[in-house]
Structure formats: C-alpha cells, structure tokens
Amino acid sequence: MLFSRRGGKGARRLLLSLLLLAAWKAGSGQVHYSVSEEAKHGTFVGRIAQDLGLELAELVPRLFRVASKGRGDLLEVNLQNGILFVNSRIDREELCGRSLECSIHLEVIVERPLQVFHVEVEVKDVNDNPPVFREREQRFFIPESRLLDSRFPIEGAADADIGTNALLTYTLSPSDYFSLDVQASDELSKSLSLELRKSLDREETPELHLLLTATDGGKPELEGTVQLLITVLDVNDNAPLFSQALYRVHLSETTAKGTLVTILNASDADEGVNGEIVFSFGTDVPLNVQKNFKIDSSSGEIRLIGRLDYEETKSYEIQVKAVDKGSPPMSNHCKVLVKVLDVNDNAPELAVTSLSLPVREDAPLSTVVAFMSVSDRDSGANGQVTCTLTPHVPFKLMSTFKNYYSLVLDSALDRESTANYEVVVTARDGGSPSLSATASVSVEVADVNDNAPAFAQPEYTVFVKENNPPGCHIFTVSARDADAQENARVSYSLVERRVRAVDADSGYNAWLSYELQPAAGGVRSPFRVGLYTGEISTTRALDEADLPRQRLLVLVKDHGEPALTATATVLLSLVESGQALKTSSRSPGGAASAETALVDVNVYLIVAICAVSSLLVLTLLLYTALRCSAPPTEGACGPGKPTLVCSSAVESWSYSQQRRQRVCSGEGPPKTDLMAFSPSLPPGLNTSEENEHPETNSDLSGNVSPNFKL
C-alpha cells in the first residue's frame, strides 16, 4: 500500500489506528492495572496511552476521554504524557464493601476513527482497618455449678478489610479458670467461646476480669480488645441447649412475607422458671436481618417480614440467643444460615454507549457504527444474555468484551435503495420465562457520488429548419441523477465529435491514407473517400434507385514498416429533400455507441475544397521557392531538398521536414547517412485546431495502429 507525501503523516496514523483496531478486535483484549487503596493523589497507575497503542500527540485531537460508571473521578489521565494516575482518595471498603474482588472499570473512548477500550484497575486492599468489637465489654453470668468444659459464647470482632488483612486471631489474657476455644468454618465466621477449665467457687472468686485481643494478619498488624466481665452465680446451673448448633434454610427471592423460615428447638434441664426459655436475635445481628426477619420469643419461630432480593444479599447469617428465666438467667446461642435462591426477576439492560453516524454508502465492511453494552442483575442462566438484530438489515453484532458489543457493517449499502435503517437490538436472558429489552438505533446512510446522470432516452432525433437565426431554441433534453444534494446537480455541455483517424506515431509512421473498401457483390458505390483527408463525398447524383441505407467500410493505414491498419463502418441514411440528414458511425470493435450529428453537407464540401486548393497552391509556392533558393549544383556536403509529407497524425495535418545529411568523401557520389523528421504545422491549420489538438506537435516513437475517433 502506497501513500503520497502530501498526506503521509495522516495516512500513517490512519493505518496505525486500523492495525491497532484490527488487533484489538481479533484478541478482544483488555488492559489491567492495579493500585492500592488510600494511595496519594498523583500516584502512578499505568501508561495507558502507550499500553493502548495510542500516540501522545493524538490524544487531544482524537478527543481522548475516560469514563467510569458510578466511580466519580477517582482516576484521571494526564493528556500530556498519557499516564493514568490517582486523582482522589480510593477507599476499597467504601467502593466494594467486603467483596473479595474490587476493581474500577474504565471505558476509554477516542474518536476519528471511533474506538473504545476497556481498562480494569484492581483496587488492592491495605491493612487500614483494625479489628473492632461491637461493645467495649461483654458480661457473663456463670453459676458456680457449671461443669468443666462448659462453653460460653463470645461475640467476636469484625474487620472491614479482606483477605489476609481481615484474617483474625484471638488471644485471651492468662486465667486459671478459662481458656479460649475458636471454631473455624469455610462458610461461616469464627465462633468464639470461653471454655471452663477449673470449677468455679463464687465464695472464693465472685468475679473475673479477662482481656480478649483480636489481631489481624496485615503488616503491620492491627488489633482490637474487649473486656470480659464474668460474674459467678449460684443456683440456676443449667443453660438452654439448642437441638443443633447450625440451622440451614433455602428461600427463593420471591418468597412472600409472613412465610415461616424455621422453628428453633431448645431445651433447659432446669425446672420452673429456670427452665423457661426466651428466644431473641443476638445483639450483633446486622440491620438487614432485623429488617427482613422476626423471631417469636416463646415458640422460636422465625418468619419473613421483608422482601428478599438475591441481587442485593445472597445469604443471611442470623445468630439466635436462648435465655432462661432463672435468676440469674442463663443463655446459649445457635446460628441460622439463610441462603437466597435466584429467580429471573430482572430484565436485561441494554445501552448504546457511542454512535458513529451517518454511515457513507461506500463504507467498507466491518465499519463500526455503534458500541453498546448489556447487563443483567440475575445470576446463572437468568443472567446470561444473548443479543439479536432485526432481520434483513446490512449490519451484525460482534462481541468485543464480556457484555460489550459492536454494531458493524455486514454488507454493502446503497443510499438510492435505502436511505435510513431502523436497527432494533434485542437482549434476552436465559431464564424461564425469559425477559428481554430492546434498543433502537437509527442509521442514516450518507450519499456518495456513485450514480452518473442518465437521460430519459439514449438517442434523440431532432428536425431543424434551415436559415434559423443564431441562439434559436432547437430542442430540450433532461437528465436525472439518482444521488442526493450536490451529487445530484447536473450540468450540460455539448461534446464536439469529428467522421477522423488518429495515429500516435510521427513522421511516416503517422502518415495516414484512407481507402473505401468494395461493397459486397461488386456493386459500385456512389461514394468515395479522400486519400489523405478522409472526407467522404458522392461520385454522382443520388436518385431513388439508390438504397435508402448505405453501409461504407473505410480502411485507414499508415506508411510505417510494416503498415498498420484500422477500419470503421459508416452508415448513411438517404432522406427526401427537406428532411434532416442523419449520419451515424460506429467502431468495428463495438467500444462506443453510434453518435448522431446533424451537419450541413454543402458547408463541409466547400470547406474541404478550399482546404485542398489552399494546400495545393501552398505546395507549389514552397516548391518554387526552394528551387529558386537552391545552388546551381548540389555540393558534396549539404542538406538535401525538403520533401512535403501529408499526415493526419492525431487529428491534424503535419509537415515532416525530410533532411538528408550527406557525407563528404573524396570520391564517389555522396551517400545518405541519416534521415530525420521534424514535425511542423501546415499553413492551412488554424489556431483553434492547434490548441484543440496540442498533441500534433509531439514526437512519439513506436508502431501504433491508427484508430478512428468517432
């Protein structure tokens, strides 16, 4: 592929952009960066312009911009050096909560031509949150009658960080009576409890003060503490016991309010009021649990009082406390894990992010018309979206990245057939029943000048009376162009055609002579052709016995070695006196259609006779002048006598000055050593013809067959 110097820089940029766009489409790649939360303003994130293959000088002209849905201005790009940097404070916990994966999705858009890149910036967690206990102290009332190895639940700490930074370890201050028991699970948070290692004696030790410390796994480590205040009691020495430590429940997100979730079963070995149990949610139960669930304090029934939404919360961990009515009361805990099942209750969302309109009707295939994105808040098959287009449109959808699509040209456009397309994109999820959404894109087709003007008919026959004054109206023609606006504006002009042969050679090779080929059957034709002029004239008066349509075959040949020839067929229509004369000619090769010209035969005959007469007189005068100016005897060294050569090279007459350069020698006749031809204009050629055919002055070499120009 070659580019001119005039547009070299712009063409190279366009080629580079197309190559980058093709490579990006083929790979559907994505640029990934990472940045730590709480990074300072101006912190380097990545060389985004370089990594996307964009030149720094084109960022501003191509309207480089970065969009981040719902993320504000956390990240910015320096358009001078193409560096992505931190613009404002990034708090991972505020951005993503306790989600293990946290990233900022950037949509980088450049225009001229339109391109969209997708950049993922992962926000890494830093250990900026210490473990926090819900209360500063926790109180325990433990009767002295409790058996060894008895366990007393402790409310643990919470850490807003994730991963290792939120991995908590607990230590208990030294004690002879209690040790710390930690139960870990893959699905649940750690369960803490005090384990009795030595029998209690209220009279010996009525109260115990312990310090529980929670330490996270970050570097540096952060920790939080809570005071454990233990009061040793008498009497009611049996705490309520649940039938199981963990209750598992699965609920659809469309479960109606008032539905029974589960019934907790707990018992107390004591009698009387010491064995009566009161159920309640633990003090550390989140607000969304209290909003959606309710527990019956006497029966232990848990019912749904709110609306579940899988897209908001996928599971609930509920801690339930059972307390007897003894004095002092005794308690125990269990957990209820409620998992929410997804239902296809969210229709896909379809958005057109960028448009490149209108589209030229000569746009190449795969031209990007629009960018669009789809999303569905459901999960699994309910969240899997497929996109389709309205049928019978010259466009198709191409997946660029995850749920991002490009609307591209799939077949050729023709504005004259269809000037506008209403493209409807339908996004449908895989749920049962499935839900859908649509978006409409109106694509306007821009016109290009791809239609030539066309007359109502290919040929017009016009009858003109003689003796019309100049400027008199003869005939009106009209042409129509299928294009639009400037491309459809038609201007008219007359093209003068001349019944003459053209030969691109010069000298003898361009000296043309014409012959009229004999008619079939040996019939004598009433027409003849000038040997060097190519003019067709009659040899006798025409009468009714002559055929109304005459077919003449004219042969033209040059004087080169070997001679090259060409032929043309001339059709003559004989009409009654007073009618217009219609003459048509066509090339034997069929390269051009027959052209109609209305001419006055008498005028052309007079002009031809005058031209031939003038040429004859001029030839005699030149011959006489040259004879008079020549020396009496021809010297041994000197130019030869000029010879007039009649040629019709390139639609005009030309003279060739023949020069013989003689060689001087002491004996024998002089020999011709070199023959040269120099073209010159004939005396009878007017200035207008010289300007119309400037190629008659050119000296071309080679053997070129003469051709007719009709």
PDB file of C-alpha atoms in Angstrom, residues 27 47 84 93 101 252 261-262 284 312 317 330 347-348 419 518 549 562-563 608-609 611 620 650 681:
ATOM      1  CA  GLY A  27      -7.886 -10.521  20.526  1.00  0.00           C
ATOM      2  CA  ARG A  47       0.990   4.317  30.932  1.00  0.00           C
ATOM      3  CA  LEU A  84      -3.163   7.157  34.380  1.00  0.00           C
ATOM      4  CA  GLU A  93     -14.238  -0.756  51.718  1.00  0.00           C
ATOM      5  CA  GLU A 101     -12.741  -8.717  44.144  1.00  0.00           C
ATOM      6  CA  SER A 252     -36.480 -18.165  46.903  1.00  0.00           C
ATOM      7  CA  VAL A 261     -38.438 -19.754  57.794  1.00  0.00           C
ATOM      8  CA  THR A 262     -37.663 -22.307  60.518  1.00  0.00           C
ATOM      9  CA  ASP A 284     -24.624  -8.303  66.888  1.00  0.00           C
ATOM     10  CA  GLU A 312     -28.663  -7.358  46.973  1.00  0.00           C
ATOM     11  CA  GLU A 317     -26.250 -15.321  58.906  1.00  0.00           C
ATOM     12  CA  MET A 330     -28.552 -18.471  81.592  1.00  0.00           C
ATOM     13  CA  ALA A 347     -34.824  -7.880  32.659  1.00  0.00           C
ATOM     14  CA  PRO A 348     -31.585  -7.238  30.739  1.00  0.00           C
ATOM     15  CA  ALA A 419     -31.518   5.853   2.879  1.00  0.00           C
ATOM     16  CA  PRO A 518     -15.526  -2.505 -52.222  1.00  0.00           C
ATOM     17  CA  ARG A 549     -29.353   2.964 -46.228  1.00  0.00           C
ATOM     18  CA  PRO A 562       5.085  -2.854 -41.540  1.00  0.00           C
ATOM     19  CA  ALA A 563       1.952  -0.782 -42.197  1.00  0.00           C
ATOM     20  CA  ALA A 608     -12.865  20.669 -47.973  1.00  0.00           C
ATOM     21  CA  ILE A 609     -12.452  22.069 -51.487  1.00  0.00           C
ATOM     22  CA  ALA A 611      -8.576  23.391 -47.897  1.00  0.00           C
ATOM     23  CA  LEU A 620       3.560  24.844 -55.450  1.00  0.00           C
ATOM     24  CA  VAL A 650      -3.576  12.961 -34.038  1.00  0.00           C
ATOM     25  CA  LEU A 681       2.291  22.890 -38.584  1.00  0.00           C
TER      26      LEU A 681
END
